[in-house]
């Protein structure tokens, strides 16, 4: 019987802007264990093989959204992607696509951080605030719950071909989060000027890769298409109805 | 209002309506007239019956609506295929005029054919 493989090769992107002319792949041999995620492999490299490797991580359980990377060409959370699924290897680990690289696997997310507050991702309430809790039925919560699961990991931006071509595009996660508050029964906010702009939902061509990449089942593509209908109906109303009858 | 006025909502409504109408109606029409009638799976209606059906104003309206929506669906999708697939965004105005212009011309042809039928 052939001896079971006990290690796997990880090919990891190394890059220091300003020092290296271009990113290179460096190979490391790490233990192949059933319970080890790609992130455990990276931690093994950092702790035992090469302390100069840089990458982001925090919670190790798919909540913090820090450890998004390109694993064998696909955007993945490295804590939720297991080495055994890539055996016998090698498994290639690269930084998230569509973002500038700061070092090795660490990307610059400031573009997303600038766009996110533009959709006003918080409850905007008009009128009196109720005393005590603001009640909501389970049906009202179901309307937006899916979109509230976003962990801002940016795998959807990495997967989106429109964002790759048009960096101005507001992007899947930001629009889905705007929709999360639009669909909340406690919210009266108006996000139309941002969401219904040329850089908002109308830039999306419904490729759908964002929803495939999302590790939390948010379905940003669905959120965008739903908002397109809302925005198109509102635009028709603007065109057809007198000013007083709108809304 | 600072919002930039854009025809995008209108063309998107035509696109999405066209996708829906084509997906629901075209397969049925193709199945009936492309397979079921020629292959004798279903009893074939005679020419006079079909002609009477097509000459009815409601049938003409439905066929015209389907043609227009399907053409604008094509125009919108083809426009973005040229923009993103072939990276021709620099010629965006020309592409939009050609695509939606072709759909409008096709709609006129469809209307004329149906009116003369």
Short mmCIF file of C-alpha atoms in Angstrom, two decimals:
data_model
loop_
_atom_site.label_atom_id
_atom_site.label_comp_id
_atom_site.label_asym_id
_atom_site.label_seq_id
_atom_site.Cartn_x
_atom_site.Cartn_y
_atom_site.Cartn_z
CA UNK A 1 0.00 0.00 0.00
CA UNK A 2 1.31 3.43 -0.91
CA UNK A 3 2.31 5.47 2.10
CA UNK A 4 -0.18 8.27 2.81
CA UNK A 5 1.19 11.71 2.08
CA UNK A 6 1.94 13.61 5.24
CA UNK A 7 2.91 16.97 3.75
CA UNK A 8 1.61 19.32 1.04
CA UNK A 9 3.42 22.03 -0.91
CA UNK A 10 2.07 25.56 -0.50
CA UNK A 11 3.07 28.07 -3.17
CA UNK A 12 2.71 31.47 -1.57
CA UNK A 13 3.01 34.89 -3.23
CA UNK A 14 5.83 37.02 -1.83
CA UNK A 15 5.99 40.69 -2.71
CA UNK A 16 7.43 43.79 -1.12
CA UNK A 17 6.56 46.86 -3.23
CA UNK A 18 9.54 49.14 -3.60
CA UNK A 19 12.00 46.29 -3.04
CA UNK A 20 10.78 43.54 -5.38
CA UNK A 21 10.13 44.34 -9.04
CA UNK A 22 7.24 41.86 -9.21
CA UNK A 23 5.49 39.24 -7.06
CA UNK A 24 7.14 35.80 -6.93
CA UNK A 25 5.92 32.43 -5.69
CA UNK A 26 7.76 30.76 -2.84
CA UNK A 27 7.17 27.09 -2.03
CA UNK A 28 6.87 25.71 1.48
CA UNK A 29 6.31 22.13 2.59
CA UNK A 30 3.73 22.03 5.39
CA UNK A 31 2.12 19.11 7.28
CA UNK A 32 -1.06 17.81 5.66
CA UNK A 33 -3.58 17.31 8.44
CA UNK A 34 -7.29 16.64 8.10
CA UNK A 35 -8.27 19.54 10.34
CA UNK A 36 -5.84 22.08 8.90
CA UNK A 37 -7.18 25.01 6.89
CA UNK A 38 -5.00 26.98 4.46
CA UNK A 39 -4.66 29.54 7.26
CA UNK A 40 -3.19 26.88 9.58
CA UNK A 41 -0.65 26.12 6.86
CA UNK A 42 0.28 29.81 6.67
CA UNK A 43 0.57 30.01 10.46
CA UNK A 44 2.85 26.97 10.37
CA UNK A 45 5.06 28.72 7.80
CA UNK A 46 5.13 31.92 9.85
CA UNK A 47 5.91 30.12 13.13
CA UNK A 48 8.34 27.45 11.95
CA UNK A 49 9.64 28.07 8.44
CA UNK A 50 9.72 31.76 7.51
CA UNK A 51 8.80 34.53 9.94
CA UNK A 52 8.91 37.20 7.24
CA UNK A 53 5.65 36.09 5.57
CA UNK A 54 2.86 38.69 5.93
CA UNK A 55 -0.90 38.01 5.84
CA UNK A 56 -4.06 39.12 7.69
CA UNK A 57 -6.12 36.94 9.96
CA UNK A 58 -7.95 37.10 13.23
CA UNK A 59 -10.84 34.87 14.27
CA UNK A 60 -10.16 31.57 12.40
CA UNK A 61 -13.92 30.90 12.25
CA UNK A 62 -15.34 32.82 9.27
CA UNK A 63 -16.63 35.78 11.28
CA UNK A 64 -14.01 38.53 11.08
CA UNK A 65 -13.56 38.59 7.30
CA UNK A 66 -9.81 39.29 7.51
CA UNK A 67 -8.27 36.25 5.85
CA UNK A 68 -9.63 36.47 2.31
CA UNK A 69 -7.08 35.21 -0.23
CA UNK A 70 -6.96 33.71 -3.70
CA UNK A 71 -6.58 29.96 -3.21
CA UNK A 72 -5.87 28.04 -6.43
CA UNK A 73 -7.32 30.92 -8.42
CA UNK A 74 -10.53 31.37 -6.42
CA UNK A 75 -11.35 33.97 -3.77
CA UNK A 76 -11.71 32.11 -0.46
CA UNK A 77 -11.58 32.64 3.28
CA UNK A 78 -8.32 30.86 4.10
CA UNK A 79 -9.73 29.78 7.49
CA UNK A 80 -12.63 27.97 5.81
CA UNK A 81 -10.64 26.31 3.02
CA UNK A 82 -9.02 23.01 3.95
CA UNK A 83 -5.65 21.75 2.77
CA UNK A 84 -6.87 18.15 2.31
CA UNK A 85 -9.29 19.37 -0.36
CA UNK A 86 -6.25 20.35 -2.45
CA UNK A 87 -4.21 17.17 -1.83
CA UNK A 88 -1.83 16.04 -3.22
CA UNK A 89 -1.15 19.70 -4.03
CA UNK A 90 0.51 22.01 -4.60
CA UNK A 91 -1.94 24.62 -3.32
CA UNK A 92 -1.32 28.15 -4.53
CA UNK A 93 -2.07 31.06 -2.19
CA UNK A 94 -2.16 34.56 -3.68
CA UNK A 95 -3.48 37.91 -2.46
CA UNK A 96 -7.09 38.91 -3.23
CA UNK A 97 -7.39 40.11 -6.83
CA UNK A 98 -8.54 43.63 -7.79
CA UNK A 99 -6.79 45.24 -4.80
CA UNK A 100 -3.33 46.81 -4.58
CA UNK A 101 -0.86 44.67 -2.60
CA UNK A 102 0.81 46.17 0.48
CA UNK A 103 3.03 43.18 1.15
CA UNK A 104 2.88 39.42 0.39
CA UNK A 105 -0.79 38.48 0.97
CA UNK A 106 -1.88 41.77 2.55
CA UNK A 107 -4.01 44.00 0.31
CA UNK A 108 -4.98 47.65 0.58
CA UNK A 109 -8.73 47.79 1.30
CA UNK A 110 -9.04 51.58 1.56
CA UNK A 111 -11.14 51.77 -1.64
CA UNK A 112 -13.84 49.64 -0.01
CA UNK A 113 -13.55 51.54 3.26
CA UNK A 114 -14.23 54.80 1.36
CA UNK A 115 -17.22 53.36 -0.49
CA UNK A 116 -18.91 51.58 2.40
CA UNK A 117 -20.11 54.68 4.36
CA UNK A 118 -21.50 56.19 1.14
CA UNK A 119 -24.45 53.77 1.25
CA UNK A 120 -25.21 54.88 4.83
CA UNK A 121 -25.13 51.35 6.28
CA UNK A 122 -27.02 52.19 9.46
CA UNK A 123 -30.67 52.62 10.50
CA UNK A 124 -32.10 55.99 9.56
CA UNK A 125 -35.32 56.59 11.43
CA UNK A 126 -37.73 59.46 10.91
CA UNK A 127 -40.35 60.48 13.43
CA UNK A 128 -40.62 59.45 17.04
CA UNK A 129 -38.44 56.71 18.42
CA UNK A 130 -40.59 54.09 20.16
CA UNK A 131 -40.11 53.59 23.87
CA UNK A 132 -38.20 50.42 24.62
CA UNK A 133 -37.53 47.99 21.81
CA UNK A 134 -38.33 48.70 18.20
CA UNK A 135 -40.51 45.67 17.46
CA UNK A 136 -40.25 43.71 14.25
CA UNK A 137 -42.03 40.55 13.10
CA UNK A 138 -40.04 37.47 11.98
CA UNK A 139 -41.34 38.09 8.44
CA UNK A 140 -40.01 41.65 8.50
CA UNK A 141 -36.64 40.36 9.70
CA UNK A 142 -36.52 37.69 6.97
CA UNK A 143 -36.72 40.47 4.37
CA UNK A 144 -33.17 41.65 5.09
CA UNK A 145 -31.54 39.00 7.30
CA UNK A 146 -29.62 37.35 4.46
CA UNK A 147 -28.01 40.66 3.50
CA UNK A 148 -27.04 41.37 7.10
CA UNK A 149 -24.72 38.34 7.19
CA UNK A 150 -21.95 40.20 5.29
CA UNK A 151 -18.57 40.13 7.09
CA UNK A 152 -16.87 42.65 4.75
CA UNK A 153 -14.32 40.05 3.61
CA UNK A 154 -14.31 41.52 0.09
CA UNK A 155 -14.22 38.15 -1.69
CA UNK A 156 -17.07 39.52 -3.84
CA UNK A 157 -14.96 42.50 -4.98
CA UNK A 158 -12.15 40.12 -5.79
CA UNK A 159 -14.50 37.93 -7.85
CA UNK A 160 -16.29 40.78 -9.66
CA UNK A 161 -15.17 41.31 -13.28
CA UNK A 162 -16.96 44.67 -13.43
CA UNK A 163 -14.99 45.97 -10.42
CA UNK A 164 -11.82 44.76 -12.16
CA UNK A 165 -12.67 46.87 -15.23
CA UNK A 166 -14.29 49.82 -13.45
CA UNK A 167 -12.76 50.65 -10.06
CA UNK A 168 -15.42 53.37 -9.69
CA UNK A 169 -18.11 50.68 -9.25
CA UNK A 170 -19.62 50.84 -5.75
CA UNK A 171 -19.39 47.06 -5.65
CA UNK A 172 -21.37 44.03 -4.46
CA UNK A 173 -20.94 44.15 -0.67
CA UNK A 174 -21.61 47.89 -0.33
CA UNK A 175 -24.81 47.69 -2.42
CA UNK A 176 -26.00 44.56 -0.58
CA UNK A 177 -25.47 46.39 2.73
CA UNK A 178 -27.40 49.41 1.46
CA UNK A 179 -30.21 47.03 0.52
CA UNK A 180 -29.99 45.39 3.96
CA UNK A 181 -31.09 48.72 5.49
CA UNK A 182 -33.51 49.62 2.67
CA UNK A 183 -35.45 46.42 3.37
CA UNK A 184 -35.47 46.89 7.14
CA UNK A 185 -38.94 47.86 8.40
CA UNK A 186 -37.36 50.23 10.96
CA UNK A 187 -35.49 52.23 8.31
CA UNK A 188 -36.74 55.31 6.44
CA UNK A 189 -33.44 56.26 4.84
CA UNK A 190 -33.05 57.40 1.24
CA UNK A 191 -30.01 55.83 -0.41
CA UNK A 192 -31.18 56.33 -3.96
CA UNK A 193 -28.71 59.04 -4.96
CA UNK A 194 -25.81 56.65 -4.28
CA UNK A 195 -27.31 53.26 -5.17
CA UNK A 196 -29.16 54.32 -8.34
CA UNK A 197 -26.19 56.17 -9.85
CA UNK A 198 -24.11 55.09 -12.85
CA UNK A 199 -21.42 53.83 -10.43
CA UNK A 200 -24.09 52.10 -8.31
CA UNK A 201 -26.38 49.29 -9.41
CA UNK A 202 -26.37 50.36 -13.07
CA UNK A 203 -22.69 49.45 -13.41
CA UNK A 204 -23.50 45.82 -12.55
CA UNK A 205 -23.97 43.49 -15.53
CA UNK A 206 -25.21 40.58 -13.40
CA UNK A 207 -22.28 38.25 -13.89
CA UNK A 208 -23.16 36.69 -10.53
CA UNK A 209 -19.61 35.77 -9.46
CA UNK A 210 -20.07 37.78 -6.23
CA UNK A 211 -22.82 35.47 -5.03
CA UNK A 212 -20.76 32.39 -5.96
CA UNK A 213 -17.77 33.72 -4.02
CA UNK A 214 -19.67 34.89 -0.91
CA UNK A 215 -18.80 32.63 2.05
CA UNK A 216 -21.85 33.79 4.05
CA UNK A 217 -24.65 33.24 1.51
CA UNK A 218 -25.41 36.96 1.22
CA UNK A 219 -26.26 36.87 -2.53
CA UNK A 220 -25.11 40.40 -3.43
CA UNK A 221 -26.06 39.80 -7.09
CA UNK A 222 -29.65 39.18 -6.02
CA UNK A 223 -29.63 42.31 -3.86
CA UNK A 224 -28.38 44.39 -6.79
CA UNK A 225 -31.02 43.05 -9.21
CA UNK A 226 -33.76 43.72 -6.64
CA UNK A 227 -32.57 47.28 -6.23
CA UNK A 228 -32.40 47.74 -10.01
CA UNK A 229 -36.13 47.05 -10.16
CA UNK A 230 -36.80 49.47 -7.26
CA UNK A 231 -34.67 52.15 -8.91
CA UNK A 232 -36.20 51.63 -12.36
CA UNK A 233 -39.75 51.86 -11.02
CA UNK A 234 -38.82 55.01 -9.06
CA UNK A 235 -37.29 56.54 -12.20
CA UNK A 236 -40.46 55.76 -14.16
CA UNK A 237 -42.57 57.38 -11.43
CA UNK A 238 -40.35 60.49 -11.54
CA UNK A 239 -40.93 60.64 -15.26
CA UNK A 240 -44.67 59.96 -15.32
CA UNK A 241 -46.15 61.30 -12.10
CA UNK A 242 -46.50 64.90 -10.97
CA UNK A 243 -44.11 65.89 -8.19
CA UNK A 244 -46.67 65.58 -5.36
CA UNK A 245 -47.71 62.02 -6.14
CA UNK A 246 -44.20 60.51 -6.07
CA UNK A 247 -42.78 58.15 -3.44
CA UNK B 1 -31.62 66.87 -7.24
CA UNK B 2 -27.98 66.13 -7.91
CA UNK B 3 -28.69 62.76 -9.49
CA UNK B 4 -27.52 62.43 -13.05
CA UNK B 5 -30.44 61.72 -15.38
CA UNK B 6 -29.74 58.53 -17.24
CA UNK B 7 -31.80 56.41 -19.65
CA UNK B 8 -30.36 53.30 -17.97
CA UNK B 9 -33.50 52.50 -15.89
CA UNK B 10 -35.65 52.55 -19.04
CA UNK B 11 -33.37 50.36 -21.15
CA UNK B 12 -32.87 48.04 -18.18
CA UNK B 13 -36.65 47.64 -17.80
CA UNK B 14 -36.90 46.78 -21.51
CA UNK B 15 -33.95 44.38 -21.09
CA UNK B 16 -35.37 42.62 -18.09
CA UNK B 17 -38.91 42.54 -19.48
CA UNK B 18 -37.50 41.16 -22.73
CA UNK B 19 -35.57 38.43 -20.94
CA UNK B 20 -38.68 37.39 -19.05
CA UNK B 21 -41.00 37.48 -22.09
CA UNK B 22 -38.52 35.64 -24.31
CA UNK B 23 -37.82 32.99 -21.67
CA UNK B 24 -41.53 32.31 -21.19
CA UNK B 25 -42.84 32.54 -24.74
CA UNK B 26 -40.05 31.66 -27.19
CA UNK B 27 -39.47 28.06 -25.99
CA UNK B 28 -43.20 27.35 -26.29
CA UNK B 29 -43.39 28.81 -29.81
CA UNK B 30 -40.22 26.96 -30.86
CA UNK B 31 -41.52 23.70 -29.46
CA UNK B 32 -44.90 24.02 -31.20
CA UNK B 33 -43.80 25.35 -34.59
CA UNK B 34 -40.29 23.86 -34.72
CA UNK B 35 -40.92 20.36 -33.36
CA UNK B 36 -44.44 19.36 -32.38
CA UNK B 37 -46.31 20.41 -35.54
CA UNK B 38 -43.68 19.45 -38.18
CA UNK B 39 -43.02 16.07 -36.55
CA UNK B 40 -46.73 15.36 -36.10
CA UNK B 41 -46.56 15.05 -32.28
CA UNK B 42 -49.63 17.26 -32.06
CA UNK B 43 -52.49 17.68 -34.55
CA UNK B 44 -51.39 20.49 -36.89
CA UNK B 45 -53.81 23.40 -37.22
CA UNK B 46 -54.63 24.18 -40.85
CA UNK B 47 -53.42 27.34 -42.61
CA UNK B 48 -56.78 29.17 -42.53
CA UNK B 49 -57.05 28.64 -38.78
CA UNK B 50 -53.53 29.94 -38.10
CA UNK B 51 -54.02 32.91 -40.40
CA UNK B 52 -57.21 33.85 -38.63
CA UNK B 53 -55.34 33.60 -35.31
CA UNK B 54 -52.48 35.83 -36.49
CA UNK B 55 -54.90 38.36 -37.95
CA UNK B 56 -56.59 38.82 -34.59
CA UNK B 57 -55.50 42.16 -33.02
CA UNK B 58 -54.66 40.57 -29.64
CA UNK B 59 -52.28 38.06 -31.29
CA UNK B 60 -50.67 40.89 -33.24
CA UNK B 61 -50.21 42.90 -30.06
CA UNK B 62 -48.65 39.96 -28.18
CA UNK B 63 -46.29 39.11 -31.07
CA UNK B 64 -45.33 42.75 -31.48
CA UNK B 65 -44.65 43.11 -27.74
CA UNK B 66 -42.54 39.94 -27.75
CA UNK B 67 -40.53 41.12 -30.78
CA UNK B 68 -39.85 44.59 -29.38
CA UNK B 69 -38.90 43.36 -25.90
CA UNK B 70 -36.70 40.54 -27.22
CA UNK B 71 -34.91 42.96 -29.59
CA UNK B 72 -34.20 45.45 -26.81
CA UNK B 73 -33.07 42.59 -24.58
CA UNK B 74 -30.56 41.65 -27.26
CA UNK B 75 -29.48 45.27 -27.77
CA UNK B 76 -28.75 45.82 -24.07
CA UNK B 77 -26.87 42.56 -23.65
CA UNK B 78 -24.87 43.02 -26.85
CA UNK B 79 -24.00 46.58 -25.81
CA UNK B 80 -22.46 45.34 -22.57
CA UNK B 81 -20.77 42.44 -24.34
CA UNK B 82 -19.01 45.00 -26.53
CA UNK B 83 -18.24 47.28 -23.56
CA UNK B 84 -16.80 44.68 -21.22
CA UNK B 85 -16.07 41.63 -23.37
CA UNK B 86 -14.23 43.51 -26.10
CA UNK B 87 -13.31 46.49 -23.87
CA UNK B 88 -14.76 49.04 -26.27
CA UNK B 89 -16.09 51.44 -23.65
CA UNK B 90 -14.30 54.32 -25.41
CA UNK B 91 -16.87 54.07 -28.22
CA UNK B 92 -19.81 53.84 -25.81
CA UNK B 93 -22.07 56.41 -27.48
CA UNK B 94 -21.62 54.89 -30.92
CA UNK B 95 -22.23 51.37 -29.57
CA UNK B 96 -25.38 52.44 -27.70
CA UNK B 97 -26.76 54.20 -30.81
CA UNK B 98 -26.03 51.19 -33.04
CA UNK B 99 -27.44 48.60 -30.61
CA UNK B 100 -30.64 50.39 -29.57
CA UNK B 101 -31.00 51.81 -33.09
CA UNK B 102 -30.94 48.27 -34.51
CA UNK B 103 -33.53 47.19 -31.95
CA UNK B 104 -35.74 50.16 -32.84
CA UNK B 105 -35.39 49.43 -36.57
CA UNK B 106 -36.21 45.77 -35.95
CA UNK B 107 -39.28 46.84 -33.98
CA UNK B 108 -40.47 48.96 -36.90
CA UNK B 109 -39.98 46.01 -39.28
CA UNK B 110 -41.85 43.68 -36.89
CA UNK B 111 -44.69 46.20 -36.60
CA UNK B 112 -44.93 46.61 -40.36
CA UNK B 113 -44.94 42.85 -41.00
CA UNK B 114 -47.64 42.33 -38.37
CA UNK B 115 -49.78 45.21 -39.65
CA UNK B 116 -49.64 43.87 -43.20
CA UNK B 117 -50.42 40.32 -42.13
#
